[in-house]
XYZ file of C-alpha atoms in Angstrom:
679
model
C 49.923 72.747 132.222
C 53.035 70.701 132.217
C 53.702 71.544 128.548
C 53.068 75.129 129.058
C 55.571 75.551 132.028
C 58.590 74.274 130.060
C 61.384 76.852 130.351
C 64.726 77.532 128.683
C 67.063 80.242 127.632
C 66.891 80.004 123.841
C 64.109 81.342 121.691
C 63.375 78.801 118.842
C 64.502 79.067 115.270
C 65.140 82.767 114.717
C 65.341 84.214 111.219
C 65.321 80.950 109.409
C 63.897 80.659 105.954
C 63.929 78.489 102.670
C 67.565 78.205 101.322
C 69.340 78.324 97.926
C 72.468 77.099 96.459
C 75.448 78.622 94.771
C 75.529 80.300 91.422
C 78.231 81.376 88.982
C 76.232 84.131 87.269
C 75.450 87.576 88.651
C 71.860 88.440 88.464
C 70.444 92.022 87.862
C 68.307 94.011 90.180
C 65.593 93.581 87.512
C 65.482 89.932 88.177
C 64.539 90.464 91.797
C 61.038 89.383 92.908
C 58.808 92.150 94.098
C 57.400 90.465 97.217
C 53.901 91.088 98.411
C 51.892 90.066 101.375
C 50.009 86.666 100.798
C 46.297 86.171 101.651
C 46.934 84.103 104.942
C 49.295 86.838 106.320
C 46.519 89.324 106.694
C 44.654 86.962 108.914
C 47.788 85.802 110.832
C 48.819 89.453 111.596
C 45.386 90.181 113.092
C 45.276 86.936 115.067
C 48.856 87.601 116.431
C 47.837 91.230 117.341
C 44.630 90.115 119.076
C 46.478 87.258 121.040
C 49.239 89.474 122.090
C 47.072 92.269 123.455
C 44.548 89.898 125.051
C 46.797 87.101 126.509
C 50.414 88.335 126.964
C 51.760 88.753 130.417
C 52.776 92.316 129.642
C 49.993 94.745 129.066
C 50.137 95.895 125.573
C 48.745 98.870 123.793
C 48.976 98.782 120.007
C 49.839 102.458 119.441
C 52.263 104.833 117.929
C 54.778 104.299 120.834
C 54.958 100.638 120.134
C 54.870 101.410 116.408
C 58.020 103.385 116.696
C 59.706 100.310 118.444
C 58.632 98.003 115.673
C 59.915 100.395 112.996
C 63.297 100.526 114.613
C 63.602 96.819 115.228
C 62.524 96.075 111.691
C 64.927 98.451 110.288
C 67.599 97.046 112.354
C 66.695 93.452 111.126
C 66.994 94.679 107.535
C 70.285 96.544 108.025
C 71.727 95.860 111.582
C 75.254 97.081 110.907
C 74.203 100.185 108.750
C 76.078 99.047 105.634
C 73.115 98.658 103.255
C 70.804 101.868 103.483
C 71.954 105.411 102.974
C 70.705 108.114 105.226
C 68.551 109.335 102.472
C 66.702 105.998 102.412
C 66.127 106.166 106.156
C 64.622 109.668 105.734
C 62.149 108.326 103.149
C 61.164 105.429 105.538
C 60.480 107.851 108.455
C 56.972 108.399 107.215
C 56.186 104.696 108.177
C 57.449 105.184 111.849
C 54.000 105.477 113.377
C 52.031 103.355 110.904
C 53.049 99.766 112.021
C 50.301 99.639 114.772
C 47.611 100.426 112.300
C 49.211 97.943 109.631
C 49.220 95.146 112.076
C 45.663 95.659 113.473
C 44.255 95.945 109.846
C 46.402 93.037 108.614
C 47.844 95.232 105.890
C 51.798 95.032 105.943
C 52.489 96.710 102.580
C 54.825 99.220 104.383
C 56.982 96.409 105.582
C 57.225 94.919 102.121
C 57.928 98.121 100.649
C 61.020 98.642 102.880
C 61.986 94.944 102.416
C 61.957 95.269 98.493
C 64.111 98.522 98.505
C 66.538 96.683 101.038
C 66.887 93.743 98.650
C 67.742 96.219 95.687
C 70.338 97.875 97.847
C 71.809 94.550 98.739
C 72.097 93.382 95.285
C 73.947 96.648 94.464
C 76.342 96.070 97.354
C 77.215 92.515 96.406
C 77.710 93.537 92.839
C 80.151 96.059 94.166
C 81.771 93.429 96.467
C 82.347 91.118 93.389
C 83.835 94.162 91.478
C 86.553 94.576 94.268
C 87.844 91.051 93.599
C 89.286 92.029 90.169
C 92.586 93.043 91.807
C 94.351 91.622 94.737
C 94.166 93.580 98.010
C 97.320 95.119 99.609
C 97.338 93.179 102.910
C 100.136 95.410 104.276
C 98.494 98.757 103.893
C 99.400 100.593 107.228
C 96.501 101.188 109.643
C 93.821 99.556 107.496
C 90.946 98.366 109.654
C 87.556 96.645 109.426
C 84.767 98.080 111.610
C 82.730 95.059 112.396
C 80.309 96.760 114.822
C 78.434 99.569 113.498
C 75.303 99.378 115.394
C 75.659 102.762 116.978
C 77.346 104.359 113.939
C 75.557 107.048 111.808
C 74.056 106.019 108.466
C 76.366 106.629 105.520
C 75.405 109.780 103.676
C 77.137 109.313 100.329
C 77.831 106.268 98.109
C 81.542 106.767 98.614
C 81.120 106.398 102.429
C 79.116 103.006 101.948
C 81.674 101.847 99.209
C 84.439 102.256 101.842
C 82.503 100.229 104.300
C 82.208 97.441 101.856
C 85.867 97.755 100.749
C 86.780 97.052 104.328
C 84.319 94.059 104.609
C 85.561 92.347 101.377
C 89.239 92.859 102.321
C 88.406 91.395 105.820
C 86.650 88.328 104.049
C 89.710 87.908 101.817
C 92.368 88.306 104.460
C 90.599 85.584 106.607
C 90.962 83.189 103.804
C 94.560 84.106 103.018
C 95.311 83.603 106.741
C 93.651 80.240 106.362
C 96.444 79.481 103.863
C 94.372 80.140 100.656
C 95.997 81.692 97.705
C 94.560 84.940 96.275
C 92.986 83.045 93.504
C 91.378 80.451 95.717
C 90.208 83.301 98.011
C 88.768 85.266 94.986
C 86.913 81.925 93.804
C 85.552 81.373 97.262
C 84.318 84.973 97.703
C 82.974 85.008 94.257
C 80.826 82.068 95.080
C 79.776 83.557 98.517
C 78.586 86.902 97.037
C 76.997 85.277 94.034
C 75.154 82.841 96.358
C 74.030 85.763 98.527
C 72.480 87.441 95.347
C 70.669 84.272 94.458
C 69.198 83.945 97.961
C 67.639 87.433 97.515
C 66.225 86.313 94.200
C 64.803 83.251 95.906
C 63.280 85.065 98.881
C 59.529 84.497 99.592
C 56.805 86.365 101.061
C 56.923 84.330 104.226
C 60.606 85.528 104.850
C 59.416 89.189 104.970
C 56.332 88.314 107.042
C 58.465 86.341 109.587
C 60.826 89.292 109.796
C 58.292 91.898 110.537
C 56.229 89.716 112.820
C 59.368 89.052 114.881
C 60.091 92.749 114.964
C 56.620 93.138 116.492
C 56.902 90.254 118.868
C 60.391 91.249 120.053
C 59.328 94.850 120.470
C 56.884 93.665 123.113
C 59.152 91.206 125.048
C 62.350 89.490 124.642
C 61.166 85.916 124.599
C 57.917 86.455 122.435
C 58.369 85.464 118.856
C 56.533 84.273 115.652
C 57.372 81.056 114.002
C 56.817 80.552 110.303
C 55.072 77.310 109.315
C 58.321 75.683 108.571
C 59.902 76.789 111.806
C 56.824 75.834 113.788
C 57.222 72.280 112.532
C 60.797 72.270 113.479
C 59.753 73.504 116.968
C 57.515 70.554 117.362
C 60.354 68.167 116.212
C 62.559 69.678 118.770
C 59.826 69.130 121.567
C 60.111 65.418 120.672
C 63.605 65.639 122.073
C 65.316 63.388 119.535
C 67.485 64.274 116.632
C 70.756 63.320 115.000
C 73.384 65.870 114.858
C 76.231 67.665 116.854
C 74.122 68.830 119.823
C 74.289 72.616 119.430
C 71.610 75.267 119.057
C 72.381 77.543 116.085
C 71.311 81.119 115.197
C 71.794 83.406 112.325
C 73.468 86.778 112.967
C 74.188 88.956 109.949
C 76.058 86.597 107.515
C 77.299 84.054 110.253
C 75.948 81.049 111.747
C 76.446 81.456 115.462
C 76.343 78.826 118.226
C 73.633 79.980 120.647
C 73.957 77.155 123.125
C 75.475 73.761 123.450
C 73.324 70.699 124.266
C 74.893 69.021 127.296
C 76.049 65.550 126.711
C 76.138 66.068 122.785
C 79.140 65.755 120.424
C 79.738 69.493 120.584
C 79.738 69.441 124.427
C 82.025 66.504 124.617
C 84.374 67.967 122.230
C 85.106 70.877 124.741
C 86.164 72.800 121.653
C 82.962 74.631 120.878
C 81.298 77.495 123.067
C 78.290 79.875 122.709
C 79.139 82.813 120.392
C 81.462 80.858 118.289
C 80.891 81.304 114.454
C 80.704 78.379 112.051
C 82.365 79.528 108.839
C 82.993 76.282 107.061
C 81.673 72.658 107.029
C 83.239 69.621 105.610
C 81.967 65.985 105.400
C 84.555 63.405 106.688
C 87.771 64.452 104.877
C 86.188 66.349 102.048
C 86.979 69.915 101.322
C 85.411 72.658 103.418
C 82.222 74.402 102.201
C 82.320 78.014 102.958
C 78.972 78.820 104.716
C 79.371 82.550 105.503
C 76.342 84.200 104.127
C 74.268 80.994 103.832
C 70.696 80.922 105.375
C 70.496 79.033 108.671
C 68.475 76.113 107.387
C 71.071 75.532 104.620
C 73.863 75.274 107.210
C 71.683 73.126 109.489
C 71.106 70.674 106.669
C 74.858 70.565 105.887
C 75.756 69.884 109.607
C 73.087 67.277 110.243
C 73.684 63.679 109.338
C 73.331 60.090 110.513
C 74.652 58.884 113.686
C 78.272 57.715 113.468
C 79.308 59.957 110.531
C 81.809 62.716 110.852
C 81.672 66.452 110.154
C 84.302 68.879 110.585
C 83.588 72.622 111.397
C 85.649 75.510 110.660
C 85.147 77.842 113.644
C 85.872 81.453 114.331
C 86.019 81.860 118.171
C 83.525 84.058 119.885
C 83.882 87.426 121.333
C 85.472 86.616 124.630
C 88.399 84.923 123.006
C 90.807 85.840 120.207
C 89.386 85.944 116.854
C 91.350 82.910 115.783
C 90.055 80.201 113.463
C 90.055 76.479 114.549
C 88.868 73.150 113.069
C 86.574 70.908 115.117
C 86.018 67.288 114.193
C 82.661 65.771 115.488
C 81.082 62.360 115.271
C 77.410 62.799 114.876
C 75.196 61.136 117.354
C 71.539 60.571 118.475
C 70.797 63.440 120.712
C 68.026 62.513 123.036
C 67.135 64.369 126.228
C 66.627 61.238 128.240
C 70.222 60.314 127.284
C 71.531 63.397 128.871
C 70.959 62.106 132.364
C 72.449 63.524 135.489
C 75.688 61.847 136.387
C 77.837 61.667 139.632
C 81.387 60.944 140.421
C 83.508 60.946 143.583
C 85.983 63.769 143.876
C 89.099 62.654 145.956
C 92.189 64.901 146.291
C 95.369 62.974 145.795
C 97.371 65.511 147.820
C 96.955 68.451 150.239
C 95.071 68.745 153.507
C 92.044 67.061 152.297
C 93.789 64.138 150.686
C 91.588 60.979 150.567
C 88.353 62.887 151.770
C 85.446 61.997 149.301
C 83.066 64.672 147.900
C 80.277 63.719 145.516
C 79.857 65.737 142.351
C 76.375 65.519 140.600
C 76.398 67.046 137.138
C 72.977 68.014 135.966
C 72.952 69.071 132.215
C 69.172 70.010 131.969
C 65.898 69.659 133.824
C 64.431 66.782 131.844
C 61.387 64.504 132.773
C 62.264 62.215 135.634
C 65.466 64.139 136.569
C 64.717 63.973 140.270
C 64.598 60.172 140.185
C 68.028 59.963 138.534
C 69.408 62.331 140.945
C 67.990 60.291 143.743
C 69.913 57.240 142.416
C 73.094 59.208 142.195
C 72.626 60.513 145.770
C 72.157 57.027 147.119
C 75.293 55.731 145.122
C 77.325 58.640 146.598
C 76.023 58.042 150.022
C 76.861 54.312 149.779
C 80.693 55.626 149.140
C 80.398 57.787 152.284
C 80.997 61.110 150.689
C 81.386 64.046 153.104
C 79.464 66.587 151.072
C 77.801 67.042 147.659
C 78.395 69.485 144.964
C 75.494 70.079 142.477
C 76.973 71.303 139.106
C 74.572 73.360 137.109
C 77.172 75.024 134.822
C 75.664 75.394 131.253
C 72.254 74.177 132.347
C 69.887 76.250 130.469
C 66.630 74.895 132.189
C 63.847 72.517 131.277
C 60.859 71.377 133.264
C 59.524 73.491 136.259
C 58.066 70.414 137.815
C 61.527 68.805 137.947
C 63.011 72.026 139.530
C 60.414 71.671 142.421
C 61.119 67.849 142.771
C 64.892 68.241 142.637
C 64.757 70.789 145.436
C 62.588 68.421 147.380
C 65.498 66.016 147.532
C 67.375 68.416 149.715
C 64.539 69.776 151.950
C 61.934 68.161 154.043
C 58.928 70.156 152.729
C 58.057 73.640 151.867
C 57.606 76.174 148.839
C 60.180 76.099 146.009
C 58.965 78.757 143.542
C 56.297 81.367 143.174
C 54.537 81.938 139.790
C 52.616 85.089 138.978
C 50.332 85.241 135.874
C 49.247 88.253 133.863
C 46.131 88.819 135.926
C 47.962 88.945 139.164
C 47.157 85.462 140.427
C 50.068 83.940 142.268
C 50.582 80.167 142.653
C 53.173 78.350 144.707
C 54.981 75.100 143.657
C 55.774 73.074 146.790
C 57.731 70.042 147.954
C 55.094 68.142 150.156
C 56.625 64.500 150.560
C 58.226 65.261 153.935
C 61.366 63.252 152.701
C 64.939 64.365 152.402
C 67.121 62.293 150.102
C 70.340 64.115 151.174
C 70.802 65.980 154.438
C 74.528 66.738 154.478
C 76.584 69.643 153.250
C 75.620 71.001 149.807
C 77.304 73.342 147.320
C 75.670 74.508 144.093
C 77.999 75.493 141.379
C 76.664 77.866 138.638
C 77.739 80.075 135.738
C 76.386 82.686 133.520
C 74.698 80.068 131.380
C 72.701 78.515 134.190
C 69.186 79.794 133.651
C 65.488 79.215 134.404
C 64.963 75.929 136.237
C 68.627 76.023 137.363
C 67.992 79.463 138.908
C 64.839 78.230 140.630
C 66.806 75.310 142.372
C 69.856 77.495 143.213
C 67.751 80.283 144.479
C 65.659 77.875 146.648
C 68.762 76.363 148.197
C 70.124 79.835 148.916
C 66.858 81.183 150.251
C 66.554 78.234 152.645
C 70.159 78.521 153.600
C 70.237 74.816 152.700
C 73.488 75.185 150.828
C 75.997 77.615 149.455
C 75.801 78.821 145.861
C 79.216 79.542 144.197
C 80.286 80.580 140.674
C 79.209 83.331 138.201
C 75.897 85.340 138.531
C 73.372 83.367 136.657
C 71.505 84.367 133.320
C 68.453 85.910 134.794
C 65.521 84.319 132.746
C 62.498 84.287 135.028
C 59.678 84.155 132.515
C 57.308 81.283 131.201
C 56.391 81.069 127.593
C 53.435 79.299 125.833
C 53.426 77.932 122.389
C 50.271 78.438 120.332
C 49.366 77.789 116.605
C 47.568 80.461 114.654
C 45.553 78.069 112.534
C 41.946 77.203 112.908
C 40.234 74.030 111.883
C 37.906 75.945 109.474
C 40.851 77.774 107.647
C 40.958 77.101 103.924
C 44.251 79.026 103.026
C 46.566 77.591 100.495
C 49.481 78.077 103.101
C 49.442 77.517 106.837
C 49.548 80.476 109.346
C 52.490 79.478 111.659
C 52.505 79.911 115.349
C 53.663 82.122 118.201
C 55.504 81.890 121.606
C 54.654 84.346 124.148
C 55.269 85.066 127.877
C 52.325 84.276 130.039
C 53.977 84.316 133.683
C 56.969 85.122 135.690
C 58.883 83.266 138.434
C 59.631 84.509 141.878
C 61.880 83.308 144.522
C 60.339 82.028 147.801
C 61.850 85.229 149.407
C 59.683 87.169 146.977
C 62.371 88.515 144.641
C 62.276 87.699 140.851
C 65.059 85.818 139.076
C 64.320 88.011 136.010
C 67.301 90.186 135.163
C 69.280 89.651 138.267
C 69.326 85.794 138.248
C 71.008 84.285 141.298
C 74.034 86.130 142.661
C 76.329 83.453 144.414
C 77.171 83.526 147.941
C 80.852 83.365 146.713
C 81.514 84.914 143.260
C 84.231 83.426 140.954
C 86.204 85.849 138.812
C 84.548 86.313 135.421
C 85.489 88.221 132.299
C 81.817 89.163 131.903
C 80.194 91.926 133.945
C 76.679 90.568 134.908
C 75.313 93.981 133.662
C 76.723 93.205 130.204
C 75.153 89.578 129.958
C 72.066 87.601 130.242
C 68.475 88.674 130.245
C 69.450 92.189 131.267
C 70.931 92.608 127.838
C 67.763 91.464 126.053
C 65.837 94.329 124.538
C 62.411 94.601 125.965
C 62.976 91.999 128.646
C 60.511 92.221 131.510
C 61.903 94.098 134.510
C 62.847 92.828 137.970
C 60.298 93.170 140.606
C 59.130 91.432 143.685
C 56.047 89.901 145.438
C 55.334 88.803 149.070
C 57.644 86.331 150.626
C 56.236 82.763 150.773
C 55.828 80.962 154.203
C 58.916 79.013 154.761
C 61.522 78.195 157.468
C 65.176 78.687 156.869
C 68.036 76.479 158.008
C 70.421 77.935 160.475
C 72.090 81.333 159.639
C 74.975 80.984 157.272
C 76.312 84.542 156.695
C 79.182 84.308 159.236
C 80.221 80.912 157.609
C 80.089 82.531 154.063
C 82.327 85.507 155.271
C 84.827 82.872 156.517
C 84.610 80.721 153.381
C 84.895 83.822 151.131
C 88.073 84.845 152.846
C 89.593 81.535 152.531
C 88.618 81.313 148.823
C 90.138 84.798 148.085
C 93.406 83.772 149.756
C 93.700 80.413 147.942
C 93.000 81.781 144.374
C 95.703 84.338 144.771
C 98.117 81.409 144.868
C 96.483 79.313 142.301
C 98.081 79.394 138.802
C 94.827 78.390 137.073
C 92.983 81.453 138.535
C 96.001 83.652 137.526
C 95.429 82.522 133.933
C 91.738 83.519 134.476
C 92.654 87.005 135.654
C 94.951 87.416 132.752
C 92.207 86.537 130.363
C 89.963 88.860 132.104
C 92.474 91.753 131.776
C 92.846 91.021 128.120
C 89.053 90.890 127.483
C 88.658 94.108 129.430
C 91.352 95.816 127.376
C 89.642 94.801 124.043
C 85.945 94.436 124.760
C 85.033 98.059 123.565
C 87.310 97.780 120.275
C 84.791 97.571 117.417
C 87.491 97.008 114.709
C 90.067 94.394 113.486
C 93.252 95.042 111.726
C 93.409 94.410 107.957
C 97.164 94.199 108.022
C 98.241 90.708 107.391
C 101.525 90.946 109.391
C 99.709 92.341 112.390
C 97.114 89.489 112.374
C 99.850 86.838 111.975
C 101.562 88.412 114.970
C 98.384 88.314 117.002
C 97.842 84.595 116.089
C 101.527 83.660 116.913
C 101.214 85.517 120.195
C 98.057 83.736 121.200
C 99.361 80.327 120.291
C 102.642 80.865 122.210
C 100.668 82.010 125.317
C 98.469 78.830 125.024
C 101.494 76.658 124.544
C 103.293 78.242 127.588
C 100.352 77.659 129.767
C 100.025 74.025 128.483
C 103.626 73.288 129.430
C 103.115 74.895 132.750
C 100.283 72.644 133.390
C 102.051 69.675 132.299
C 105.056 70.511 134.521
C 102.550 70.609 137.610
C 101.331 67.263 136.388
C 105.030 65.924 136.306
C 104.664 65.399 132.519
C 107.055 66.156 129.637
C 106.518 69.451 127.786
C 105.192 69.379 124.302
C 106.427 71.434 121.217
C 103.133 71.915 119.621
C 99.476 72.431 120.436
C 98.766 69.511 118.195
C 100.395 67.230 120.784
C 98.162 67.802 123.882
C 97.810 64.809 126.130
C 94.397 63.704 127.389
C 95.194 64.524 130.966
C 94.768 68.226 130.236
C 91.056 67.620 129.435
C 90.484 66.699 133.089
C 91.652 70.113 134.482
C 88.745 72.031 135.851
C 89.969 74.619 138.250
C 86.372 75.887 138.955
C 85.253 72.652 140.133
C 88.532 72.046 142.022
C 87.836 75.319 143.841
C 84.368 74.476 144.534
C 85.601 71.271 146.194
C 87.948 73.330 148.248
C 85.099 75.629 149.374
C 83.142 72.682 150.197
C 85.903 71.214 152.302
C 86.076 74.503 154.053
C 82.428 74.373 154.696
C 82.643 70.983 156.280
C 84.800 72.419 159.100
C 82.100 75.246 159.824
C 79.294 72.786 160.567
C 76.897 75.458 159.397
C 75.102 73.410 156.751
C 73.538 70.736 158.743
C 69.868 69.740 158.060
C 68.587 71.364 161.208
C 65.894 73.968 160.568
C 65.121 77.065 162.728
């Protein structure tokens, strides 16, 4: 059961397949392989259908309504941005809309392969057109020219001229990005020629398994957000990942359109330590040591992974386009590869002591927990003992960026802060509810407790934070958490008696939901902090609630537990003091400015193709960052810098959210509302 009940945000290895290298010749459509379903795929499709309808937490009917969902999702996976198919193609595909349920139950997926093969032809045509656009340089000062990068809700193009215009914008956007990265037109042309030609060659080298994986994931994700099919190669990678040891940069990557996107950062790894990479950042170039960058836009995910991976101690440089919540600027991040091992990402503690202000010299303990790994509770117990030996007045448990891990550890960690009682409830598909409890009757720490969370805190993090909140054991502060309250099981499709030439892969599917001890689910809503920090992201626009077909929020009966003393009056006082303080805090002023900027631009689905406008935007962003940097240095009593290349190390230590968490904890010490006495 322990292996079954491992929980995390990220679904493993989406849309990965066998890669291909660069080419200098342009293949013709006639050279495309006509892909067909292989023998083992029929059996795999029937086994997946039977397994999902029999064992999934969600009751599933393989009918026309589900077929429509699968059709739409599969179509989106083939042409998410509506820049490959014409409206006439879509009209021809409509006859398949209600046929996917029968195709899956019978194990005959010819309709999916038909749609894929037509898509491949159209893609070849599009990339050949893209290559033709490189014959002459673009006019990068054409007034008002724009690239519409988000066309998910757009209409399908009706004419060839319409779709040609979409690709003119795309190619010009690609070229302008290279020119802004100080490439000459000839260098940009050479890079784009290689990029588009490589895309054509990848289409030539596609395999039947690629199509099968795409359609089976369309099926799985039409059922529920964390249900997926893993191809044989990706199933092998999943098992390697479960061994929790690999060498690299410590980031989970995902393919989105032509980009390799950072899905999450592994706490404690090189990417995390760099402080320069965040989820949603796009990796557009990779270089080994001081070598030239290799352009990886349009590469398959496994190709990029292989390029980034390397032995411990070696250096890799990444060319990164910043994510959606920041300006679309390019940066270069240099990382030293290291051995990433879950056991090495242990909880750590430090003593927070203000060097000025009303709480000067008063000690707080900060315990940072990067993930819920095996034996976490024992490590945290040691950190608690070390902090108690230093006579800390309160403890902050920092769960920011913690995507989850072991359910058992979430229960054991909670037990360090309560004497005994329920921690989390689990409901299975048949309606059976089990309760995980702390039963040892021992409290490792009975003092004031603050739990710091953000929108990346998920699963096991949410279980712990919710338990502390429901018991009124501590105060939860930060952003509303991710909202993943489901449990997945991994199961192979193969049987010992199978004699197929190729293996069948595996699936992950949801078997249970988590519930707080107060009866509410962490699904969708996550944990709403007692004191919310300002955030650029509206909770309704983030997390599980944005996952298509995510299971809904619901509730069950309250578990039997006794709360600590009522804390609402104390929270009201703490909130008022927090709000007054951040009104005067320059760091929170920066956060508010960034929120305003984000809200102003979040619905904009285009980017300028005018070079001078893009340069002006970049200069403005850099000047803004330099101004803030020098204001921070002035507050630290340091000399200003003239360039962002000259940043001193002291700036890396600035963490306004942790500092405010400490301020709230100091305020809490004065209320006396968070002693260990239970009612």
